[in-house]
Amino acid sequence: MKTYLVRRLLQALFVLWSAYTVCFAVLYLLPSDPVSLMVSAGAEQGSVDDAQVENLRAQYGLNRPVAVQYVDHLWHAVRGDFGVSVQSGRSVTQIFLDVLPATLELAAAAFVLAVLLGVGLAYWGTFARWSWARQLLLSIPPFWASLPTFWTGLMLIQLVSFRWGLLPATGNDGSRSLLLPAVTLALPTAAGLAQVFARSLRATQTEHYVTTAAAKGASPRRIRLRHCARNAALPALTLAGVWAGNLLAGSVVVETVFSRSGVGRTTATAVSTQDIPVVLGLVILSSALFTVVNLAVDLTYPLLDPRIVHLAAEPR
Amino acid sequence: MATLTESPAVTAAVTVGSPLSEAGRTAPPSVPERPPATGVGRRLAHAAGYLLRRPGLSLSLLFLLAVLIAAFFPDLLTADNPLRGDVTERLRGPSSEHWFGTDQLGRDLFARMVHGAARSLQATVLAVAVGLAIGATLGLVSGFVGGRTDAVIMRLVDLALAIPALLLALALITALGFGTVNVALAVGATSVAAFARVTRAEVLRVRTAVFVEAAVSCGARRDQVLVRHVLPHSWGPVLVLAALEFGTAILAVSALSFLGFGAAPPTPEWGSLVADGRDYLGTSWWLTTMPGLTVVATVLAANRVARAVEGERGTGR
């Protein structure tokens, strides 16, 4: 178990390092020059001559060879320093720490909603008594997956906030302003979860252990919950890392629509001002999230499926 | 589906597409008149029957046809100018004159949607093409060459799958700059990994087939084997993925356009039209609802057609 843990940790570090490297390559090798962007942004305050541009380059270390910059940035990143924002001059780590709680709140609420909606739809869509109800319930997820997130958000604002006046349309204050964005963010994830879970629920019904359980006299309800649902949960759980990443990425659109401050809105602004260090920081944040969630999932597998621990513990 | 039938765009699709459906409907009676010797007539009749038994698929095809017409011949669908409006007609609701209503400058929203279709669709097609071309090439090389090349490419693919597609696209846009083409390239790049995986899996399956071994033992060169024998047998599932990728790409392109990374303001694009309507959300519902419904209808139609393609290939084997 210990060697397994060490190996997984090393793998996780490798993923983080390569994500950083690839992203660095994309952002620093493609033709975009942060200094000339900075200069053109402040062009109204007076012209900037070439010497000043060179000074700025030296200040941000952009005049050094790319390889040197890479090693330097990586060394700082390892110690939690992702550089400073080109636009505001503040530390990227600090920028994200400031807005992270708001986004985590939103993502957690959306995650709970997505699990409730997705699992509920898949369960009742598979086991409902009437075939029309099953068909209806199972046709909902593909429909949800076809809705653009920005549009569902705007539709919810239009109906719930403006027409019915039930909930505030924008802002970060309290649970009342959290509900609409959370629903908007949850829908695509719920759709994906429902589709995967429904597929594996259907697959479990022909398994031998279901026949065995029925032969032993277990009630249909017990078979569904204890045998089908528990086994069908594994494939859905495997994708948890992907879904956590999607919730973070989805916050870019959702926070823009609902004018909430958070990681997503910060990113949208950073992209529109081509603030490279901030964007790089976010990609690292999301791949760190992905890695941590995947690690957590792998460690909880044995709790759901006792067969797995033996495989993992065996030396290869 | 209820929302689908309410959209005027569907009405437009049905009226525009009617010549095709008329032809489809007249095809079955022509079968008894002609003996089954003519292959074309029978196939037409077969196709018509297939479509008539699937009204959802027919409707999707008609709608996509209308979108294609909008993209290539926008003047056939609307006579209004998408960029110039009549200020006295500003912020009018949907009517028989302005199907989707008018915006704050009195421009006809339907005309703007129709003229925006070209850009949004071009971006989508370019995105899928980029993903397909790069992804399939990587997958082919990875599966066929194997060894260390395979390991490196697949590691990169795993990595790309670990970063959410939208964030990867945003990072690329930061580096490339804004504009419809850059949005399309960024969205295309996010699907490269999926295409590479599917292609590699297929190549690995085909590579060990007997006819490939036969070709190799007959002395065919490696590139000949790859292009003549492996490629044609492995691209079925890859093309199905490309069909499925269309809906995803439309959503991604319109989301990035909504965030303001697409074409510059006066030019209409589907995503940016929704964004423009945001400021009038409380007073003029049609400005956001109508463009959004069109996007939803297009994605649903594209997915329906893709599933039909998938099903055909599944039963065809």
XYZ file of C-alpha atoms in Angstrom:
633
model
C 0.000 0.000 0.000
C 2.827 2.349 0.864
C 4.714 1.761 -2.383
C 1.437 2.170 -4.218
C 0.893 5.544 -2.569
C 4.417 6.703 -3.368
C 4.053 5.649 -6.981
C 0.756 7.480 -7.312
C 2.231 10.613 -5.762
C 5.153 10.541 -8.186
C 2.727 10.098 -11.087
C 0.700 13.062 -9.852
C 3.819 15.226 -9.670
C 4.775 14.149 -13.177
C 1.363 15.172 -14.527
C 1.650 18.570 -12.840
C 5.154 19.125 -14.179
C 4.231 18.202 -17.744
C 1.075 20.333 -17.619
C 3.207 23.254 -16.538
C 5.783 22.594 -19.239
C 3.310 22.213 -22.097
C 1.402 25.291 -21.042
C 4.588 27.286 -20.649
C 5.661 26.246 -24.135
C 2.312 27.277 -25.628
C 2.174 30.620 -23.859
C 5.798 31.694 -24.152
C 6.755 30.340 -27.563
C 3.729 31.523 -29.524
C 3.976 35.034 -30.881
C 2.512 37.278 -28.242
C 4.550 39.870 -26.421
C 3.287 40.866 -22.981
C 5.456 43.977 -22.820
C 4.201 45.497 -26.055
C 0.661 44.711 -24.860
C 1.341 46.502 -21.576
C 2.775 49.457 -23.434
C -0.131 49.680 -25.865
C -2.572 49.434 -22.944
C -1.054 52.520 -21.326
C -0.427 54.363 -24.582
C -2.803 57.212 -23.722
C -0.620 58.378 -20.854
C 2.180 59.319 -23.230
C 4.446 57.579 -25.669
C 6.915 54.977 -24.467
C 10.317 54.869 -26.093
C 12.347 51.785 -26.908
C 14.634 52.155 -23.907
C 11.685 51.997 -21.530
C 10.372 48.906 -23.332
C 13.771 47.289 -22.856
C 13.694 48.256 -19.188
C 10.306 46.604 -18.759
C 11.568 43.485 -20.495
C 14.509 43.322 -18.133
C 12.231 43.939 -15.146
C 10.055 40.910 -16.032
C 13.067 38.886 -17.140
C 11.706 38.567 -20.662
C 15.006 39.428 -22.341
C 16.620 36.177 -21.219
C 16.641 32.969 -23.322
C 13.385 30.979 -23.068
C 15.138 27.995 -21.472
C 16.507 30.165 -18.656
C 13.079 31.734 -18.147
C 11.519 28.264 -18.017
C 13.872 26.943 -15.346
C 13.517 30.150 -13.341
C 9.702 30.113 -13.537
C 9.536 26.421 -12.684
C 11.789 26.888 -9.652
C 9.545 29.682 -8.401
C 6.388 27.703 -9.193
C 7.599 24.755 -7.137
C 7.733 27.120 -4.158
C 4.219 28.386 -4.842
C 5.187 31.590 -6.622
C 3.569 31.870 -10.050
C 4.911 35.328 -10.870
C 3.041 38.622 -10.978
C 0.111 39.668 -13.105
C 1.214 41.740 -16.088
C -1.869 43.939 -15.737
C -2.187 44.642 -12.022
C 1.332 43.813 -10.838
C -0.083 41.701 -7.996
C 1.157 38.197 -7.200
C -0.763 35.531 -9.121
C -0.913 33.268 -6.072
C -2.459 36.084 -4.050
C -4.986 36.901 -6.799
C -6.212 33.315 -6.847
C -6.231 32.933 -3.065
C -8.478 36.014 -2.856
C -11.114 34.714 -5.243
C -10.830 30.968 -4.647
C -13.337 30.731 -1.751
C -16.156 32.241 -3.845
C -15.540 29.775 -6.670
C -15.157 26.786 -4.351
C -18.506 27.688 -2.801
C -20.109 27.833 -6.237
C -18.433 24.648 -7.474
C -19.339 22.719 -4.312
C -22.981 23.773 -4.563
C -23.026 22.867 -8.261
C -21.376 19.526 -7.509
C -24.011 18.571 -4.916
C -26.795 19.585 -7.305
C -25.181 17.720 -10.195
C -24.854 14.507 -8.176
C -28.440 14.723 -6.929
C -29.842 15.480 -10.387
C -27.590 13.110 -12.302
C -27.900 10.120 -9.993
C -31.625 10.692 -9.533
C -32.298 10.907 -13.264
C -30.213 7.835 -14.033
C -31.744 5.784 -11.182
C -35.370 6.590 -11.947
C -34.702 6.517 -15.677
C -33.483 2.936 -15.326
C -35.857 1.595 -12.694
C -39.120 3.560 -13.146
C -42.143 1.280 -13.451
C -43.582 2.788 -16.625
C -41.634 2.648 -19.867
C -42.793 6.121 -20.930
C -41.377 7.550 -17.695
C -38.061 5.782 -18.285
C -37.870 7.094 -21.830
C -38.776 10.613 -20.748
C -36.247 10.688 -17.910
C -33.440 9.284 -20.035
C -34.089 11.792 -22.819
C -33.447 14.704 -20.444
C -29.625 14.369 -20.076
C -28.796 14.575 -23.821
C -31.038 17.619 -23.999
C -29.266 19.302 -21.078
C -25.911 18.555 -22.653
C -27.000 20.498 -25.754
C -27.746 23.698 -23.846
C -25.064 26.401 -23.973
C -24.213 27.261 -20.342
C -24.194 31.012 -20.967
C -27.684 30.844 -22.413
C -29.254 28.717 -19.637
C -27.834 31.204 -17.154
C -29.354 34.160 -18.964
C -32.699 32.363 -19.317
C -32.766 31.646 -15.569
C -32.000 35.298 -14.797
C -34.705 36.419 -17.186
C -37.406 34.171 -15.745
C -36.544 33.752 -12.076
C -35.035 37.157 -11.347
C -36.664 39.602 -13.750
C -40.073 38.102 -14.456
C -40.842 36.406 -11.146
C -38.491 38.448 -8.955
C -37.649 35.438 -6.777
C -33.857 35.483 -6.593
C -31.166 38.131 -7.186
C -29.697 38.089 -10.699
C -26.097 38.951 -9.881
C -23.612 39.297 -7.065
C -21.857 37.257 -4.404
C -23.998 37.795 -1.325
C -25.248 34.706 0.412
C -27.027 31.542 -0.569
C -29.832 33.323 -2.389
C -27.448 34.613 -5.041
C -25.697 31.233 -5.173
C -28.663 29.144 -6.300
C -29.059 30.265 -9.929
C -25.358 30.100 -10.851
C -25.049 26.723 -9.134
C -27.978 25.310 -11.137
C -26.500 26.699 -14.359
C -23.088 25.201 -13.628
C -24.570 21.890 -12.483
C -26.649 21.099 -15.588
C -23.899 19.962 -18.018
C -22.151 17.951 -15.292
C -25.447 16.395 -14.202
C -26.130 15.461 -17.824
C -22.767 13.728 -18.184
C -23.092 11.982 -14.831
C -26.616 10.780 -15.623
C -25.554 9.347 -18.978
C -22.568 7.446 -17.589
C -24.421 6.232 -14.500
C -27.490 5.124 -16.475
C -25.321 3.183 -18.898
C -23.509 1.288 -16.152
C -26.738 0.744 -14.182
C -28.218 -0.922 -17.252
C -25.084 -3.020 -17.664
C -25.249 -4.302 -14.078
C -28.746 -5.718 -14.522
C -27.535 -8.662 -16.569
C -24.712 -9.509 -14.141
C -24.693 -12.835 -12.332
C -24.566 -11.267 -8.889
C -27.987 -9.711 -9.531
C -29.419 -13.136 -10.347
C -27.718 -14.565 -7.277
C -29.094 -11.842 -5.035
C -32.585 -12.328 -6.453
C -32.300 -16.092 -5.952
C -31.339 -15.516 -2.336
C -34.577 -13.613 -1.928
C -33.303 -10.041 -1.712
C -35.973 -7.431 -2.356
C -35.828 -5.575 -5.715
C -35.109 -2.375 -3.821
C -32.176 -3.936 -2.007
C -30.812 -5.362 -5.264
C -31.004 -1.981 -6.951
C -29.387 -0.019 -4.145
C -26.888 -2.479 -2.692
C -25.892 -4.386 -5.798
C -26.632 -2.410 -8.972
C -26.036 1.146 -7.796
C -22.914 0.294 -5.825
C -21.243 -1.438 -8.749
C -22.418 1.155 -11.262
C -20.909 3.940 -9.176
C -17.342 2.959 -10.088
C -17.259 4.147 -13.732
C -18.947 7.402 -12.711
C -16.432 7.903 -9.917
C -13.529 7.333 -12.301
C -14.576 10.468 -14.182
C -14.779 12.611 -11.030
C -11.499 14.352 -11.877
C -12.814 15.333 -15.297
C -15.989 16.670 -13.753
C -14.169 18.670 -11.109
C -12.114 20.242 -13.894
C -15.251 20.973 -15.899
C -16.856 22.702 -12.925
C -13.805 24.935 -12.597
C -13.754 25.645 -16.354
C -17.506 26.210 -16.395
C -17.104 28.879 -13.726
C -15.462 31.078 -16.389
C -18.752 31.341 -18.265
C -21.096 31.167 -15.268
C -19.310 33.826 -13.228
C -19.260 36.122 -16.249
C -22.990 35.651 -16.828
C -23.913 36.224 -13.179
C -21.263 38.929 -12.577
C -19.858 37.031 -9.593
C -16.259 37.531 -8.573
C -14.243 34.333 -8.583
C -11.561 32.312 -10.326
C -13.569 32.104 -13.540
C -14.195 35.821 -13.845
C -10.540 36.537 -13.057
C -9.579 34.168 -15.865
C -11.965 35.724 -18.371
C -10.466 39.135 -17.617
C -6.917 37.761 -17.781
C -7.548 36.229 -21.205
C -9.041 39.415 -22.590
C -5.999 41.397 -21.400
C -3.610 38.567 -22.421
C -2.262 38.367 -18.880
C -0.106 35.287 -19.412
C 1.061 34.565 -15.815
C -2.545 34.552 -14.542
C -3.721 32.187 -17.296
C -0.756 29.878 -16.674
C -1.587 29.911 -12.951
C -5.160 28.864 -13.642
C -4.155 25.960 -15.884
C -1.844 24.724 -13.122
C -4.641 25.163 -10.576
C -7.019 23.082 -12.686
C -4.525 20.317 -13.358
C -3.649 20.258 -9.659
C -7.364 19.889 -8.894
C -7.648 17.105 -11.471
C -4.655 15.273 -10.018
C -5.783 15.613 -6.397
C -9.330 14.459 -7.167
C -8.038 11.501 -9.173
C -5.697 10.531 -6.361
C -8.529 10.762 -3.836
C -10.789 8.670 -6.083
C -8.137 5.985 -6.529
C -7.688 5.806 -2.782
C -11.448 5.474 -2.159
C -11.917 2.700 -4.726
C -11.103 -0.046 -2.221
C -13.910 1.205 0.036
C -16.463 0.713 -2.738
C -14.928 -2.357 -4.290
C -12.842 -4.545 -1.943
C -11.433 -6.506 -4.909
C -9.323 -3.525 -5.985
C -7.064 -3.244 -2.941
C -5.484 -6.629 -3.620
C -4.597 -5.598 -7.149
C -3.055 -2.357 -5.986
C -1.050 -3.935 -3.172
C 0.469 -6.609 -5.360
C 3.964 -5.775 -6.563
C 4.164 -5.631 -10.335
C -38.327 19.131 -28.102
C -41.196 21.421 -27.168
C -38.878 24.412 -27.375
C -37.758 23.288 -30.793
C -41.159 23.533 -32.406
C -41.711 27.023 -31.043
C -38.665 28.440 -32.803
C -39.458 30.299 -36.033
C -36.187 28.983 -37.367
C -37.729 25.544 -37.519
C -40.680 26.924 -39.430
C -38.160 28.462 -41.776
C -36.351 25.158 -42.011
C -39.535 23.344 -42.932
C -40.585 25.852 -45.572
C -37.106 26.097 -47.018
C -36.506 22.407 -46.981
C -39.889 21.485 -48.437
C -38.617 20.722 -51.968
C -36.476 17.973 -50.485
C -39.252 16.487 -48.412
C -41.626 16.695 -51.391
C -39.146 14.756 -53.442
C -38.803 12.322 -50.571
C -42.530 11.827 -50.321
C -43.059 11.242 -54.016
C -40.306 8.676 -54.141
C -42.113 5.679 -52.566
C -45.041 5.599 -55.088
C -42.528 5.543 -57.919
C -41.252 2.175 -56.777
C -44.084 -0.055 -58.048
C -44.055 1.710 -61.436
C -40.392 1.019 -61.970
C -39.103 -2.494 -61.771
C -36.515 -3.098 -59.027
C -33.816 -3.245 -61.685
C -33.024 0.477 -61.304
C -30.815 0.733 -58.257
C -31.057 4.486 -57.830
C -34.854 4.644 -57.529
C -34.906 1.825 -55.044
C -32.213 3.391 -52.941
C -34.045 6.725 -52.987
C -37.245 5.023 -51.917
C -35.386 3.161 -49.220
C -33.830 6.396 -47.942
C -37.206 8.156 -47.996
C -38.817 5.343 -46.031
C -35.947 5.393 -43.549
C -36.384 9.130 -43.009
C -40.185 8.997 -42.818
C -39.948 6.443 -40.037
C -37.678 8.839 -38.135
C -39.401 12.253 -38.024
C -36.872 13.590 -35.507
C -33.982 12.777 -37.829
C -35.771 14.275 -40.856
C -36.514 17.450 -38.949
C -32.876 17.644 -37.824
C -31.641 17.224 -41.397
C -34.032 19.897 -42.662
C -32.937 22.281 -39.934
C -29.249 21.700 -40.672
C -30.011 22.258 -44.360
C -31.560 25.615 -43.476
C -28.486 26.523 -41.400
C -26.253 25.569 -44.326
C -28.311 27.732 -46.680
C -28.005 30.570 -44.166
C -24.244 30.100 -44.114
C -23.730 30.027 -47.869
C -26.667 31.958 -49.363
C -27.937 34.223 -46.552
C -29.836 36.410 -49.008
C -32.179 33.544 -49.836
C -33.516 33.581 -46.275
C -33.638 37.278 -45.478
C -33.664 40.527 -47.408
C -32.770 42.669 -44.374
C -29.332 44.144 -43.835
C -27.628 42.655 -40.749
C -25.523 45.755 -40.045
C -27.892 48.639 -40.797
C -31.101 49.201 -38.878
C -34.039 51.550 -38.707
C -33.861 53.393 -35.375
C -37.612 54.032 -35.356
C -38.028 50.239 -35.320
C -35.733 49.670 -32.324
C -36.387 46.929 -29.725
C -39.541 45.562 -31.390
C -40.674 42.110 -30.328
C -40.939 39.169 -32.719
C -43.591 39.715 -35.393
C -44.391 38.496 -38.882
C -42.203 41.312 -40.178
C -39.244 40.686 -37.842
C -39.326 37.001 -36.893
C -36.760 37.352 -34.103
C -37.559 41.018 -33.293
C -35.141 43.931 -33.613
C -32.224 45.078 -31.440
C -31.382 48.416 -29.803
C -30.314 49.902 -33.160
C -33.364 48.619 -35.003
C -31.436 45.891 -36.790
C -33.405 42.782 -37.708
C -32.237 39.991 -35.369
C -33.198 37.216 -37.777
C -31.036 38.800 -40.471
C -28.168 39.040 -37.989
C -28.551 35.385 -37.019
C -28.691 34.300 -40.668
C -25.617 36.329 -41.578
C -23.832 35.209 -38.390
C -24.390 31.552 -39.325
C -21.567 31.662 -41.871
C -18.932 32.684 -39.324
C -20.140 30.403 -36.550
C -20.402 27.457 -38.915
C -17.032 28.087 -40.563
C -15.438 28.229 -37.121
C -17.128 24.951 -36.168
C -16.089 23.166 -39.355
C -12.535 24.486 -39.062
C -12.369 23.374 -35.420
C -13.521 19.831 -36.212
C -11.223 19.674 -39.259
C -8.190 20.768 -37.219
C -8.972 18.266 -34.460
C -9.576 15.483 -36.968
C -6.484 16.154 -39.086
C -3.958 16.558 -36.268
C -5.564 13.998 -33.963
C -5.927 11.305 -36.611
C -2.361 11.822 -37.816
C -0.992 11.552 -34.282
C -3.125 8.483 -33.613
C -2.054 6.810 -36.856
C 1.627 7.417 -36.191
C 1.286 6.416 -32.553
C -0.552 3.187 -33.278
C 1.445 2.188 -36.335
C 4.974 3.072 -35.256
C 4.529 2.017 -31.625
C 7.390 1.860 -29.171
C 8.772 5.042 -27.703
C 6.971 7.361 -30.166
C 3.689 5.802 -29.077
C 4.532 6.255 -25.416
C 5.440 9.936 -25.819
C 2.373 10.797 -27.914
C 0.014 8.977 -25.573
C 1.512 10.703 -22.517
C 0.834 14.049 -24.191
C -2.695 12.939 -25.016
C -3.349 11.905 -21.411
C -2.065 15.275 -20.330
C -4.315 17.168 -22.732
C -7.274 15.182 -21.417
C -6.358 16.239 -17.869
C -6.875 19.927 -18.639
C -10.532 20.958 -19.145
C -11.229 21.764 -22.791
C -12.435 25.302 -22.135
C -9.325 26.221 -20.130
C -7.022 24.781 -22.782
C -8.876 26.799 -25.413
C -8.593 29.941 -23.267
C -4.846 29.430 -22.825
C -4.423 29.061 -26.588
C -6.500 32.173 -27.250
C -4.311 34.101 -24.821
C -1.294 33.105 -26.870
C -2.834 33.380 -30.345
C -4.971 36.494 -29.904
C -8.676 37.004 -30.643
C -10.782 36.454 -33.734
C -13.007 33.790 -35.252
C -10.145 31.795 -36.775
C -8.149 31.729 -33.534
C -11.239 30.635 -31.603
C -11.723 27.828 -34.131
C -8.064 26.757 -33.868
C -8.244 26.751 -30.067
C -11.444 24.699 -30.013
C -9.977 22.330 -32.604
C -6.850 21.834 -30.522
C -8.955 20.726 -27.548
C -10.381 17.791 -29.530
C -7.017 16.573 -30.858
C -6.485 14.240 -27.887
C -9.835 12.483 -28.298
C -9.280 11.963 -32.035
C -5.756 10.658 -31.444
C -7.029 8.123 -28.894
C -9.797 6.738 -31.063
C -7.596 6.550 -34.164
C -4.810 4.797 -32.261
C -7.215 2.233 -30.827
C -8.546 1.482 -34.314
C -5.084 1.274 -35.850
C -3.983 -1.152 -33.143
C -7.037 -3.286 -33.941
C -6.474 -3.242 -37.693
C -2.681 -3.579 -37.607
C -2.818 -7.188 -36.504
C -5.473 -8.134 -39.078
C -4.633 -10.912 -41.514
C -4.876 -8.737 -44.624
C -2.287 -6.337 -43.208
C 0.050 -9.217 -42.486
C -0.566 -10.445 -46.015
C 0.287 -7.047 -47.473
C 3.472 -6.874 -45.425
C 4.534 -10.370 -46.420
C 3.868 -9.511 -50.077
C 6.542 -6.871 -49.713
C 4.421 -3.686 -49.515
C 6.235 -0.681 -48.128
C 5.283 0.620 -44.692
C 3.704 3.821 -45.971
C 1.751 1.834 -48.586
C 0.393 -0.467 -45.920
C -0.512 2.500 -43.755
C -2.350 4.481 -46.439
C -3.854 1.646 -48.508
C -4.728 -0.923 -45.856
C -4.725 0.445 -42.326
C -6.239 3.885 -42.894
C -9.380 2.877 -44.833
C -10.256 0.231 -42.261
C -9.754 2.377 -39.210
C -11.435 5.664 -39.943
C -15.066 4.592 -39.423
C -15.201 5.258 -35.661
C -13.023 8.340 -36.183
C -15.574 9.827 -38.571
C -18.366 9.005 -36.110
C -16.415 10.906 -33.468
C -16.048 13.828 -35.898
C -19.821 13.855 -36.395
C -20.381 13.823 -32.635
C -17.751 16.524 -32.186
C -19.789 19.001 -34.252
C -22.309 19.663 -31.493
C -19.553 20.094 -28.912
C -17.645 22.432 -31.210
C -20.710 24.617 -31.851
C -21.176 24.956 -28.087
C -17.493 25.734 -27.460
C -17.209 28.230 -30.321
C -20.354 30.074 -29.243
C -19.242 30.109 -25.588
C -15.902 31.698 -26.527
C -17.692 34.130 -28.813
C -20.069 34.954 -25.949
C -17.065 35.745 -23.741
C -15.998 38.231 -26.413
C -12.996 36.443 -27.934
C -14.532 36.031 -31.403
C -15.115 38.562 -34.164
C -14.994 42.293 -33.358
C -18.342 43.955 -32.448
C -20.356 44.965 -35.517
C -19.893 41.546 -37.134
C -22.642 39.175 -35.983
C -21.741 35.797 -34.482
C -24.135 33.473 -32.667
C -22.417 33.654 -29.306
C -21.788 37.393 -29.377
C -25.421 38.044 -30.365
C -26.499 36.424 -27.099
C -23.933 38.557 -25.264
C -25.254 41.716 -26.960
C -28.765 40.947 -25.742
C -27.600 40.719 -22.115
C -28.045 44.427 -21.451
C -31.708 44.258 -22.460
C -32.516 41.057 -20.573
C -35.227 42.632 -18.425
C -37.033 44.439 -21.221
C -36.383 42.632 -24.514
C -36.438 38.887 -23.921
C -36.122 37.976 -27.608
C -32.605 39.392 -27.936
C -31.127 36.546 -25.878
C -33.818 33.895 -26.216
C -33.945 33.656 -30.013
C -30.188 33.350 -30.764
C -29.843 30.874 -27.884
C -32.734 28.741 -29.130
C -31.136 28.642 -32.577
C -27.847 27.415 -31.085
C -29.694 24.789 -29.026
C -31.662 23.632 -32.071
C -28.494 23.380 -34.162
C -26.676 21.378 -31.492
C -29.652 19.045 -30.994
C -29.988 18.535 -34.761
C -26.242 17.917 -35.192
C -26.255 15.396 -32.332
C -29.334 13.616 -33.735
C -27.692 13.248 -37.145
C -24.435 12.126 -35.543
C -26.270 9.437 -33.585
C -27.909 8.269 -36.810
C -24.477 8.028 -38.441
C -23.193 6.150 -35.401
C -26.140 3.738 -35.493
C -25.714 3.081 -39.217
C -22.061 2.240 -38.784
C -22.864 0.087 -35.775
C -25.397 -2.046 -37.660
C -23.414 -1.951 -40.886
C -20.584 -3.975 -39.463
